[in-house]
GROMACS .gro file of C-alpha atoms in nm:
model
  424
    1UNK     CA    1  -1.019  -3.138  -3.037
    2UNK     CA    2  -0.631  -3.054  -3.016
    3UNK     CA    3  -0.519  -2.719  -2.930
    4UNK     CA    4  -0.150  -2.660  -2.889
    5UNK     CA    5  -0.058  -2.333  -3.059
    6UNK     CA    6  -0.118  -1.972  -2.872
    7UNK     CA    7  -0.321  -1.903  -3.169
    8UNK     CA    8  -0.542  -2.148  -3.114
    9UNK     CA    9  -0.597  -2.119  -2.737
   10UNK     CA   10  -0.705  -1.706  -2.840
   11UNK     CA   11  -0.953  -1.876  -3.050
   12UNK     CA   12  -1.057  -2.131  -2.845
   13UNK     CA   13  -1.080  -1.910  -2.526
   14UNK     CA   14  -1.286  -1.624  -2.764
   15UNK     CA   15  -1.542  -1.853  -2.834
   16UNK     CA   16  -1.578  -1.937  -2.451
   17UNK     CA   17  -1.581  -1.538  -2.377
   18UNK     CA   18  -1.851  -1.468  -2.587
   19UNK     CA   19  -2.125  -1.753  -2.435
   20UNK     CA   20  -2.012  -1.597  -2.102
   21UNK     CA   21  -2.150  -1.297  -2.336
   22UNK     CA   22  -2.466  -1.428  -2.422
   23UNK     CA   23  -2.552  -1.566  -2.099
   24UNK     CA   24  -2.518  -1.181  -1.952
   25UNK     CA   25  -2.725  -1.072  -2.258
   26UNK     CA   26  -3.028  -1.323  -2.167
   27UNK     CA   27  -2.978  -1.245  -1.826
   28UNK     CA   28  -3.042  -0.941  -1.821
   29UNK     CA   29  -3.348  -0.913  -2.135
   30UNK     CA   30  -3.474  -1.183  -1.887
   31UNK     CA   31  -3.487  -0.903  -1.601
   32UNK     CA   32  -3.626  -0.615  -1.769
   33UNK     CA   33  -3.924  -0.834  -1.964
   34UNK     CA   34  -4.027  -0.920  -1.614
   35UNK     CA   35  -4.022  -0.574  -1.506
   36UNK     CA   36  -4.115  -0.394  -1.813
   37UNK     CA   37  -3.844  -0.154  -1.748
   38UNK     CA   38  -3.526  -0.096  -2.023
   39UNK     CA   39  -3.265   0.112  -1.947
   40UNK     CA   40  -3.047   0.216  -2.271
   41UNK     CA   41  -2.790   0.341  -2.064
   42UNK     CA   42  -2.739  -0.034  -1.885
   43UNK     CA   43  -2.720  -0.188  -2.198
   44UNK     CA   44  -2.423   0.047  -2.325
   45UNK     CA   45  -2.310  -0.050  -2.000
   46UNK     CA   46  -2.338  -0.415  -2.046
   47UNK     CA   47  -2.179  -0.366  -2.373
   48UNK     CA   48  -1.860  -0.187  -2.262
   49UNK     CA   49  -1.846  -0.494  -2.018
   50UNK     CA   50  -1.814  -0.636  -2.269
   51UNK     CA   51  -1.545  -0.512  -2.489
   52UNK     CA   52  -1.340  -0.488  -2.139
   53UNK     CA   53  -1.343  -0.919  -2.155
   54UNK     CA   54  -1.279  -0.939  -2.477
   55UNK     CA   55  -0.961  -0.657  -2.402
   56UNK     CA   56  -0.824  -0.854  -2.131
   57UNK     CA   57  -0.878  -1.152  -2.364
   58UNK     CA   58  -0.616  -1.006  -2.615
   59UNK     CA   59  -0.377  -0.879  -2.336
   60UNK     CA   60  -0.319  -1.156  -2.166
   61UNK     CA   61  -0.314  -1.328  -2.492
   62UNK     CA   62   0.031  -1.127  -2.581
   63UNK     CA   63   0.229  -1.261  -2.321
   64UNK     CA   64   0.059  -1.550  -2.136
   65UNK     CA   65  -0.036  -1.944  -2.353
   66UNK     CA   66  -0.224  -2.020  -1.957
   67UNK     CA   67  -0.552  -2.217  -1.981
   68UNK     CA   68  -0.801  -2.131  -2.168
   69UNK     CA   69  -1.057  -2.203  -1.964
   70UNK     CA   70  -0.996  -1.987  -1.642
   71UNK     CA   71  -1.094  -1.651  -1.755
   72UNK     CA   72  -1.410  -1.794  -1.988
   73UNK     CA   73  -1.538  -1.926  -1.647
   74UNK     CA   74  -1.491  -1.642  -1.426
   75UNK     CA   75  -1.675  -1.424  -1.626
   76UNK     CA   76  -1.924  -1.701  -1.688
   77UNK     CA   77  -1.966  -1.693  -1.266
   78UNK     CA   78  -1.959  -1.267  -1.311
   79UNK     CA   79  -2.219  -1.257  -1.552
   80UNK     CA   80  -2.444  -1.433  -1.323
   81UNK     CA   81  -2.355  -1.245  -1.014
   82UNK     CA   82  -2.446  -0.906  -1.236
   83UNK     CA   83  -2.749  -1.027  -1.337
   84UNK     CA   84  -2.851  -1.132  -1.030
   85UNK     CA   85  -2.769  -0.795  -0.853
   86UNK     CA   86  -2.961  -0.650  -1.140
   87UNK     CA   87  -3.257  -0.827  -1.058
   88UNK     CA   88  -3.134  -0.749  -0.629
   89UNK     CA   89  -3.043  -0.477  -0.572
   90UNK     CA   90  -3.090  -0.246  -0.862
   91UNK     CA   91  -2.917   0.017  -0.758
   92UNK     CA   92  -2.563  -0.146  -0.692
   93UNK     CA   93  -2.554  -0.279  -0.998
   94UNK     CA   94  -2.361   0.016  -1.132
   95UNK     CA   95  -2.130  -0.032  -0.851
   96UNK     CA   96  -2.077  -0.431  -0.964
   97UNK     CA   97  -2.013  -0.335  -1.270
   98UNK     CA   98  -1.676  -0.098  -1.161
   99UNK     CA   99  -1.612  -0.340  -0.963
  100UNK     CA  100  -1.554  -0.593  -1.226
  101UNK     CA  101  -1.373  -0.362  -1.399
  102UNK     CA  102  -1.165  -0.313  -1.141
  103UNK     CA  103  -1.083  -0.685  -1.070
  104UNK     CA  104  -1.058  -0.774  -1.470
  105UNK     CA  105  -0.757  -0.458  -1.457
  106UNK     CA  106  -0.637  -0.628  -1.152
  107UNK     CA  107  -0.648  -0.938  -1.304
  108UNK     CA  108  -0.454  -0.846  -1.624
  109UNK     CA  109  -0.219  -0.642  -1.381
  110UNK     CA  110  -0.156  -0.987  -1.161
  111UNK     CA  111  -0.136  -1.232  -1.451
  112UNK     CA  112   0.204  -1.033  -1.585
  113UNK     CA  113   0.358  -0.934  -1.200
  114UNK     CA  114   0.300  -1.331  -1.138
  115UNK     CA  115   0.466  -1.452  -1.419
  116UNK     CA  116   0.788  -1.537  -1.262
  117UNK     CA  117   0.588  -1.689  -0.928
  118UNK     CA  118   0.888  -1.882  -0.812
  119UNK     CA  119   1.089  -1.494  -0.718
  120UNK     CA  120   0.846  -1.410  -0.525
  121UNK     CA  121   0.935  -1.706  -0.261
  122UNK     CA  122   1.314  -1.506  -0.229
  123UNK     CA  123   1.050  -1.274  -0.047
  124UNK     CA  124   0.915  -1.491   0.206
  125UNK     CA  125   0.913  -1.332   0.523
  126UNK     CA  126   0.863  -1.000   0.368
  127UNK     CA  127   0.519  -1.142   0.262
  128UNK     CA  128   0.416  -1.362   0.506
  129UNK     CA  129   0.475  -0.993   0.741
  130UNK     CA  130   0.231  -0.832   0.491
  131UNK     CA  131  -0.050  -1.065   0.492
  132UNK     CA  132  -0.031  -1.103   0.911
  133UNK     CA  133  -0.027  -0.756   0.863
  134UNK     CA  134  -0.352  -0.692   0.686
  135UNK     CA  135  -0.485  -0.963   0.918
  136UNK     CA  136  -0.389  -0.802   1.195
  137UNK     CA  137  -0.510  -0.421   1.116
  138UNK     CA  138  -0.864  -0.584   1.111
  139UNK     CA  139  -0.841  -0.719   1.385
  140UNK     CA  140  -0.687  -0.440   1.549
  141UNK     CA  141  -0.851  -0.124   1.412
  142UNK     CA  142  -1.156  -0.329   1.225
  143UNK     CA  143  -1.497  -0.137   1.222
  144UNK     CA  144  -1.824  -0.427   1.256
  145UNK     CA  145  -2.018  -0.415   0.958
  146UNK     CA  146  -2.351  -0.742   0.925
  147UNK     CA  147  -2.227  -0.882   1.242
  148UNK     CA  148  -1.852  -0.912   1.144
  149UNK     CA  149  -1.567  -0.690   1.210
  150UNK     CA  150  -1.375  -0.725   0.954
  151UNK     CA  151  -1.348  -0.403   0.763
  152UNK     CA  152  -1.119  -0.153   0.809
  153UNK     CA  153  -1.288   0.179   0.657
  154UNK     CA  154  -0.994   0.514   0.549
  155UNK     CA  155  -1.189   0.779   0.453
  156UNK     CA  156  -1.445   0.680   0.180
  157UNK     CA  157  -1.284   0.404   0.105
  158UNK     CA  158  -1.395   0.075   0.323
  159UNK     CA  159  -1.233  -0.334   0.256
  160UNK     CA  160  -1.154  -0.666   0.386
  161UNK     CA  161  -0.824  -0.719   0.438
  162UNK     CA  162  -0.885  -1.068   0.498
  163UNK     CA  163  -0.993  -1.067   0.088
  164UNK     CA  164  -0.641  -0.988   0.015
  165UNK     CA  165  -0.425  -1.133   0.295
  166UNK     CA  166  -0.508  -1.501   0.156
  167UNK     CA  167  -0.274  -1.406  -0.192
  168UNK     CA  168   0.025  -1.287   0.089
  169UNK     CA  169  -0.037  -1.568   0.358
  170UNK     CA  170  -0.087  -1.853   0.080
  171UNK     CA  171   0.258  -1.777  -0.060
  172UNK     CA  172   0.430  -1.707   0.236
  173UNK     CA  173   0.326  -2.120   0.348
  174UNK     CA  174   0.432  -2.209   0.043
  175UNK     CA  175   0.761  -2.099   0.016
  176UNK     CA  176   0.848  -2.220   0.416
  177UNK     CA  177   0.704  -2.570   0.351
  178UNK     CA  178   0.905  -2.597   0.034
  179UNK     CA  179   1.218  -2.563   0.233
  180UNK     CA  180   1.113  -2.784   0.487
  181UNK     CA  181   0.918  -3.029   0.337
  182UNK     CA  182   1.191  -3.301   0.432
  183UNK     CA  183   1.141  -3.216   0.783
  184UNK     CA  184   0.772  -3.175   0.744
  185UNK     CA  185   0.778  -3.543   0.572
  186UNK     CA  186   1.019  -3.745   0.750
  187UNK     CA  187   0.979  -3.612   1.130
  188UNK     CA  188   0.999  -3.885   1.404
  189UNK     CA  189   0.905  -3.695   1.738
  190UNK     CA  190   0.576  -3.802   1.843
  191UNK     CA  191   0.296  -3.746   2.042
  192UNK     CA  192   0.056  -4.045   2.129
  193UNK     CA  193   0.005  -4.144   1.710
  194UNK     CA  194   0.140  -3.852   1.579
  195UNK     CA  195   0.483  -3.790   1.446
  196UNK     CA  196   0.537  -3.361   1.487
  197UNK     CA  197   0.728  -3.157   1.345
  198UNK     CA  198   1.025  -2.947   1.536
  199UNK     CA  199   0.854  -2.676   1.763
  200UNK     CA  200   1.062  -2.409   1.570
  201UNK     CA  201   0.949  -2.571   1.239
  202UNK     CA  202   0.597  -2.530   1.336
  203UNK     CA  203   0.612  -2.219   1.488
  204UNK     CA  204   0.455  -1.999   1.226
  205UNK     CA  205   0.162  -2.206   1.149
  206UNK     CA  206   0.089  -2.271   1.580
  207UNK     CA  207   0.102  -1.862   1.507
  208UNK     CA  208  -0.130  -1.929   1.197
  209UNK     CA  209  -0.338  -2.073   1.468
  210UNK     CA  210  -0.353  -1.895   1.674
  211UNK     CA  211  -0.497  -1.529   1.493
  212UNK     CA  212  -0.744  -1.738   1.356
  213UNK     CA  213  -0.896  -1.753   1.682
  214UNK     CA  214  -0.837  -1.404   1.746
  215UNK     CA  215  -1.025  -1.416   1.474
  216UNK     CA  216  -1.294  -1.564   1.547
  217UNK     CA  217  -1.312  -1.447   1.909
  218UNK     CA  218  -1.295  -1.054   1.851
  219UNK     CA  219  -1.416  -1.028   1.413
  220UNK     CA  220  -1.677  -1.267   1.512
  221UNK     CA  221  -1.574  -1.433   1.166
  222UNK     CA  222  -1.613  -1.763   1.193
  223UNK     CA  223  -1.579  -1.790   0.789
  224UNK     CA  224  -1.232  -1.668   0.745
  225UNK     CA  225  -1.077  -1.856   1.047
  226UNK     CA  226  -1.170  -2.171   0.916
  227UNK     CA  227  -1.061  -2.065   0.553
  228UNK     CA  228  -0.729  -2.014   0.674
  229UNK     CA  229  -0.664  -2.275   0.914
  230UNK     CA  230  -0.781  -2.556   0.702
  231UNK     CA  231  -0.609  -2.368   0.400
  232UNK     CA  232  -0.289  -2.466   0.553
  233UNK     CA  233  -0.352  -2.780   0.662
  234UNK     CA  234  -0.466  -2.829   0.332
  235UNK     CA  235  -0.081  -2.660   0.239
  236UNK     CA  236   0.100  -2.868   0.496
  237UNK     CA  237  -0.108  -3.234   0.362
  238UNK     CA  238   0.007  -3.123  -0.014
  239UNK     CA  239   0.362  -3.084   0.130
  240UNK     CA  240   0.429  -3.371   0.361
  241UNK     CA  241   0.125  -3.677   0.238
  242UNK     CA  242   0.092  -3.695   0.597
  243UNK     CA  243  -0.263  -3.705   0.706
  244UNK     CA  244  -0.193  -3.683   1.119
  245UNK     CA  245  -0.092  -3.324   1.098
  246UNK     CA  246  -0.476  -3.294   0.925
  247UNK     CA  247  -0.611  -3.469   1.201
  248UNK     CA  248  -0.326  -3.247   1.479
  249UNK     CA  249  -0.500  -2.947   1.273
  250UNK     CA  250  -0.847  -3.001   1.355
  251UNK     CA  251  -0.800  -3.078   1.682
  252UNK     CA  252  -0.698  -2.781   1.742
  253UNK     CA  253  -0.963  -2.560   1.571
  254UNK     CA  254  -1.201  -2.823   1.689
  255UNK     CA  255  -1.077  -2.741   2.058
  256UNK     CA  256  -1.040  -2.399   1.996
  257UNK     CA  257  -1.344  -2.338   1.854
  258UNK     CA  258  -1.498  -2.523   2.105
  259UNK     CA  259  -1.336  -2.301   2.355
  260UNK     CA  260  -1.467  -1.993   2.152
  261UNK     CA  261  -1.818  -2.148   2.200
  262UNK     CA  262  -1.832  -2.199   2.564
  263UNK     CA  263  -1.732  -1.779   2.662
  264UNK     CA  264  -1.841  -1.644   2.372
  265UNK     CA  265  -2.173  -1.569   2.318
  266UNK     CA  266  -2.130  -1.465   1.943
  267UNK     CA  267  -1.994  -1.838   1.847
  268UNK     CA  268  -2.301  -1.991   2.059
  269UNK     CA  269  -2.520  -1.801   1.864
  270UNK     CA  270  -2.377  -1.893   1.525
  271UNK     CA  271  -2.408  -2.241   1.632
  272UNK     CA  272  -2.771  -2.297   1.795
  273UNK     CA  273  -2.903  -2.137   1.468
  274UNK     CA  274  -2.721  -2.388   1.241
  275UNK     CA  275  -2.812  -2.717   1.494
  276UNK     CA  276  -3.183  -2.550   1.519
  277UNK     CA  277  -3.288  -2.245   1.325
  278UNK     CA  278  -3.663  -2.325   1.403
  279UNK     CA  279  -3.636  -2.218   1.762
  280UNK     CA  280  -3.603  -1.901   1.669
  281UNK     CA  281  -3.745  -1.861   1.295
  282UNK     CA  282  -3.837  -1.516   1.281
  283UNK     CA  283  -3.464  -1.390   1.523
  284UNK     CA  284  -3.185  -1.467   1.486
  285UNK     CA  285  -3.238  -1.738   1.262
  286UNK     CA  286  -3.448  -1.601   0.980
  287UNK     CA  287  -3.180  -1.545   0.714
  288UNK     CA  288  -3.123  -1.864   0.733
  289UNK     CA  289  -3.496  -2.005   0.784
  290UNK     CA  290  -3.593  -1.753   0.479
  291UNK     CA  291  -3.265  -1.886   0.267
  292UNK     CA  292  -3.452  -2.250   0.325
  293UNK     CA  293  -3.836  -2.137   0.197
  294UNK     CA  294  -3.648  -1.977  -0.067
  295UNK     CA  295  -3.466  -2.288  -0.232
  296UNK     CA  296  -3.752  -2.591  -0.130
  297UNK     CA  297  -3.984  -2.280  -0.340
  298UNK     CA  298  -3.740  -2.283  -0.659
  299UNK     CA  299  -3.816  -2.633  -0.702
  300UNK     CA  300  -3.659  -2.769  -1.026
  301UNK     CA  301  -3.622  -2.461  -1.263
  302UNK     CA  302  -3.737  -2.207  -1.006
  303UNK     CA  303  -4.043  -1.914  -1.004
  304UNK     CA  304  -3.856  -1.752  -1.296
  305UNK     CA  305  -3.611  -1.406  -1.276
  306UNK     CA  306  -3.836  -1.125  -1.129
  307UNK     CA  307  -4.136  -1.358  -1.034
  308UNK     CA  308  -3.966  -1.452  -0.656
  309UNK     CA  309  -3.949  -1.338  -0.381
  310UNK     CA  310  -3.571  -1.342  -0.257
  311UNK     CA  311  -3.594  -1.023  -0.081
  312UNK     CA  312  -3.720  -1.140   0.157
  313UNK     CA  313  -3.342  -1.224   0.267
  314UNK     CA  314  -3.201  -0.941   0.441
  315UNK     CA  315  -2.845  -0.924   0.265
  316UNK     CA  316  -2.973  -1.176   0.005
  317UNK     CA  317  -2.712  -1.002  -0.286
  318UNK     CA  318  -2.378  -1.073  -0.073
  319UNK     CA  319  -2.369  -1.360   0.148
  320UNK     CA  320  -2.759  -1.503   0.052
  321UNK     CA  321  -2.713  -1.466  -0.372
  322UNK     CA  322  -2.708  -1.875  -0.424
  323UNK     CA  323  -3.063  -1.898  -0.264
  324UNK     CA  324  -3.199  -1.588  -0.437
  325UNK     CA  325  -3.047  -1.843  -0.743
  326UNK     CA  326  -3.187  -2.091  -0.654
  327UNK     CA  327  -3.557  -1.952  -0.583
  328UNK     CA  328  -3.562  -1.824  -0.914
  329UNK     CA  329  -3.395  -2.016  -1.173
  330UNK     CA  330  -3.441  -2.327  -0.955
  331UNK     CA  331  -3.258  -2.634  -0.861
  332UNK     CA  332  -3.121  -2.714  -1.303
  333UNK     CA  333  -2.976  -2.361  -1.217
  334UNK     CA  334  -2.803  -2.357  -0.891
  335UNK     CA  335  -2.714  -2.635  -1.070
  336UNK     CA  336  -2.522  -2.572  -1.318
  337UNK     CA  337  -2.386  -2.259  -1.107
  338UNK     CA  338  -2.232  -2.548  -0.926
  339UNK     CA  339  -2.141  -2.761  -1.246
  340UNK     CA  340  -1.870  -2.404  -1.324
  341UNK     CA  341  -1.694  -2.425  -1.006
  342UNK     CA  342  -1.617  -2.750  -1.065
  343UNK     CA  343  -1.481  -2.692  -1.388
  344UNK     CA  344  -1.322  -2.353  -1.289
  345UNK     CA  345  -1.162  -2.558  -0.941
  346UNK     CA  346  -1.048  -2.914  -1.201
  347UNK     CA  347  -0.823  -2.610  -1.354
  348UNK     CA  348  -0.661  -2.518  -1.086
  349UNK     CA  349  -0.633  -2.840  -0.960
  350UNK     CA  350  -0.472  -2.895  -1.327
  351UNK     CA  351  -0.252  -2.620  -1.297
  352UNK     CA  352  -0.100  -2.697  -0.972
  353UNK     CA  353  -0.052  -3.099  -1.050
  354UNK     CA  354   0.166  -2.972  -1.410
  355UNK     CA  355   0.317  -2.742  -1.186
  356UNK     CA  356   0.757  -2.739  -1.286
  357UNK     CA  357   0.885  -2.649  -0.921
  358UNK     CA  358   0.785  -2.777  -0.597
  359UNK     CA  359   0.698  -2.403  -0.451
  360UNK     CA  360   0.438  -2.316  -0.720
  361UNK     CA  361   0.287  -2.687  -0.682
  362UNK     CA  362   0.233  -2.558  -0.318
  363UNK     CA  363   0.094  -2.250  -0.417
  364UNK     CA  364  -0.126  -2.312  -0.658
  365UNK     CA  365  -0.237  -2.605  -0.472
  366UNK     CA  366  -0.334  -2.314  -0.133
  367UNK     CA  367  -0.518  -2.083  -0.387
  368UNK     CA  368  -0.748  -2.362  -0.513
  369UNK     CA  369  -0.821  -2.467  -0.202
  370UNK     CA  370  -0.893  -2.103  -0.089
  371UNK     CA  371  -1.139  -2.099  -0.332
  372UNK     CA  372  -1.321  -2.425  -0.331
  373UNK     CA  373  -1.327  -2.420   0.039
  374UNK     CA  374  -1.465  -2.068   0.007
  375UNK     CA  375  -1.722  -2.171  -0.216
  376UNK     CA  376  -1.854  -2.486   0.011
  377UNK     CA  377  -1.803  -2.294   0.272
  378UNK     CA  378  -2.106  -2.020   0.156
  379UNK     CA  379  -2.288  -2.314  -0.020
  380UNK     CA  380  -2.249  -2.503   0.312
  381UNK     CA  381  -2.391  -2.185   0.541
  382UNK     CA  382  -2.674  -2.150   0.251
  383UNK     CA  383  -2.831  -2.488   0.287
  384UNK     CA  384  -2.790  -2.512   0.688
  385UNK     CA  385  -2.531  -2.797   0.601
  386UNK     CA  386  -2.216  -2.584   0.780
  387UNK     CA  387  -2.266  -2.303   1.067
  388UNK     CA  388  -2.364  -1.969   0.814
  389UNK     CA  389  -2.040  -1.728   0.753
  390UNK     CA  390  -1.997  -1.450   0.681
  391UNK     CA  391  -1.788  -1.541   0.330
  392UNK     CA  392  -1.923  -1.448   0.038
  393UNK     CA  393  -1.972  -1.639  -0.337
  394UNK     CA  394  -1.594  -1.583  -0.554
  395UNK     CA  395  -1.711  -1.400  -0.863
  396UNK     CA  396  -2.058  -1.391  -0.811
  397UNK     CA  397  -2.195  -1.181  -0.481
  398UNK     CA  398  -2.165  -0.860  -0.413
  399UNK     CA  399  -1.831  -0.671  -0.312
  400UNK     CA  400  -1.591  -0.483  -0.429
  401UNK     CA  401  -1.259  -0.642  -0.193
  402UNK     CA  402  -1.375  -1.048  -0.268
  403UNK     CA  403  -1.436  -0.927  -0.705
  404UNK     CA  404  -1.095  -0.755  -0.743
  405UNK     CA  405  -0.926  -1.050  -0.519
  406UNK     CA  406  -1.064  -1.354  -0.726
  407UNK     CA  407  -0.903  -1.175  -0.987
  408UNK     CA  408  -0.645  -1.121  -0.884
  409UNK     CA  409  -0.611  -1.489  -0.781
  410UNK     CA  410  -0.744  -1.571  -1.133
  411UNK     CA  411  -0.409  -1.402  -1.262
  412UNK     CA  412  -0.168  -1.587  -1.091
  413UNK     CA  413  -0.336  -1.883  -1.227
  414UNK     CA  414  -0.366  -1.805  -1.591
  415UNK     CA  415   0.033  -1.698  -1.556
  416UNK     CA  416   0.089  -1.998  -1.422
  417UNK     CA  417  -0.051  -2.235  -1.605
  418UNK     CA  418  -0.092  -2.387  -1.984
  419UNK     CA  419  -0.362  -2.681  -2.099
  420UNK     CA  420  -0.268  -2.656  -2.427
  421UNK     CA  421  -0.244  -3.041  -2.422
  422UNK     CA  422  -0.647  -3.121  -2.491
  423UNK     CA  423  -0.965  -2.881  -2.514
  424UNK     CA  424  -1.334  -3.028  -2.502
   0.00000   0.00000   0.00000
């Protein structure tokens, strides 16, 4: 079906948001039916949340002709997350609703603020300094919560600086690589079979590697370290089309991780749990083992909302929320969640491919790579495909920093995408 006008996009996006609203209300109805508890105030809150969704749609369409799939797909994931939080941690549902509302407000602001994304390339060093400063703030002043020292506490407010630093770091790298695209693409210096750019040009990337190693050592944050460095490598490949940079970067990260494994016990524990969780199933590997049991017991269609035992998994509402979905809704629903992520990522990369400038292409590619890797790493950890890390499942897991930063990222794509060619 062809949709070329802004009015057509409004109708299409509004219909998709209505589907997300039906999913939200149906899920909560199932939870209420299983628990026998109906909350009229919560129903009113859900109605207000749906009203916020449609209000955001109306406001965005006043100044943006962006992809009509992006916002509804994110809302579908948020709806699934809210349903899961209602089932798993009802006491935290109010907070998650509030964070969703704040996230959507941030989405509207970022979509307006980043309409002229190319203008940010002129401030790349300031943006880079701010991004690195946020990362260092957690390294220097962070407190340990949930085993990772990646939180900063300011009075009654606590947040994860790395969630917001990712946006700044990606914009800086995009501007830096766009300015030096030819140097990276046509460098002639060699180290064995690899071609290298001049050291002064590669210095910022080496600095980022050093920071990721500090995150791994000091913060015990394997997930964020892997996310940042892998995103930088992906952006280098997009900028230069040279696979050798990716291979060398992976070798650097592997060497650093290997040294960390031998010298720092917390890194060794994470790897040992991944390789053989059954060596200590009731101790250090308890979360992973319970996650595997939950996914296995869910089968194809699950036990039903409210009829499983996801509470056996510690922190199930954050790191292991995908395991809870797999247990109570089965392989069909968990596969559907993955399909929604795949559709969202396809729209992200489509926007990057259609970008008019190389800086915008790199920025959108970097953000798409980051969110895709985040989904891969957390689901890989829950299923024991990868070592367990402390990253969250975007739009679904409980948490304010992750949710708000994900909506900011979404706003950037909404302001810099246009898919009026075809829908359906």
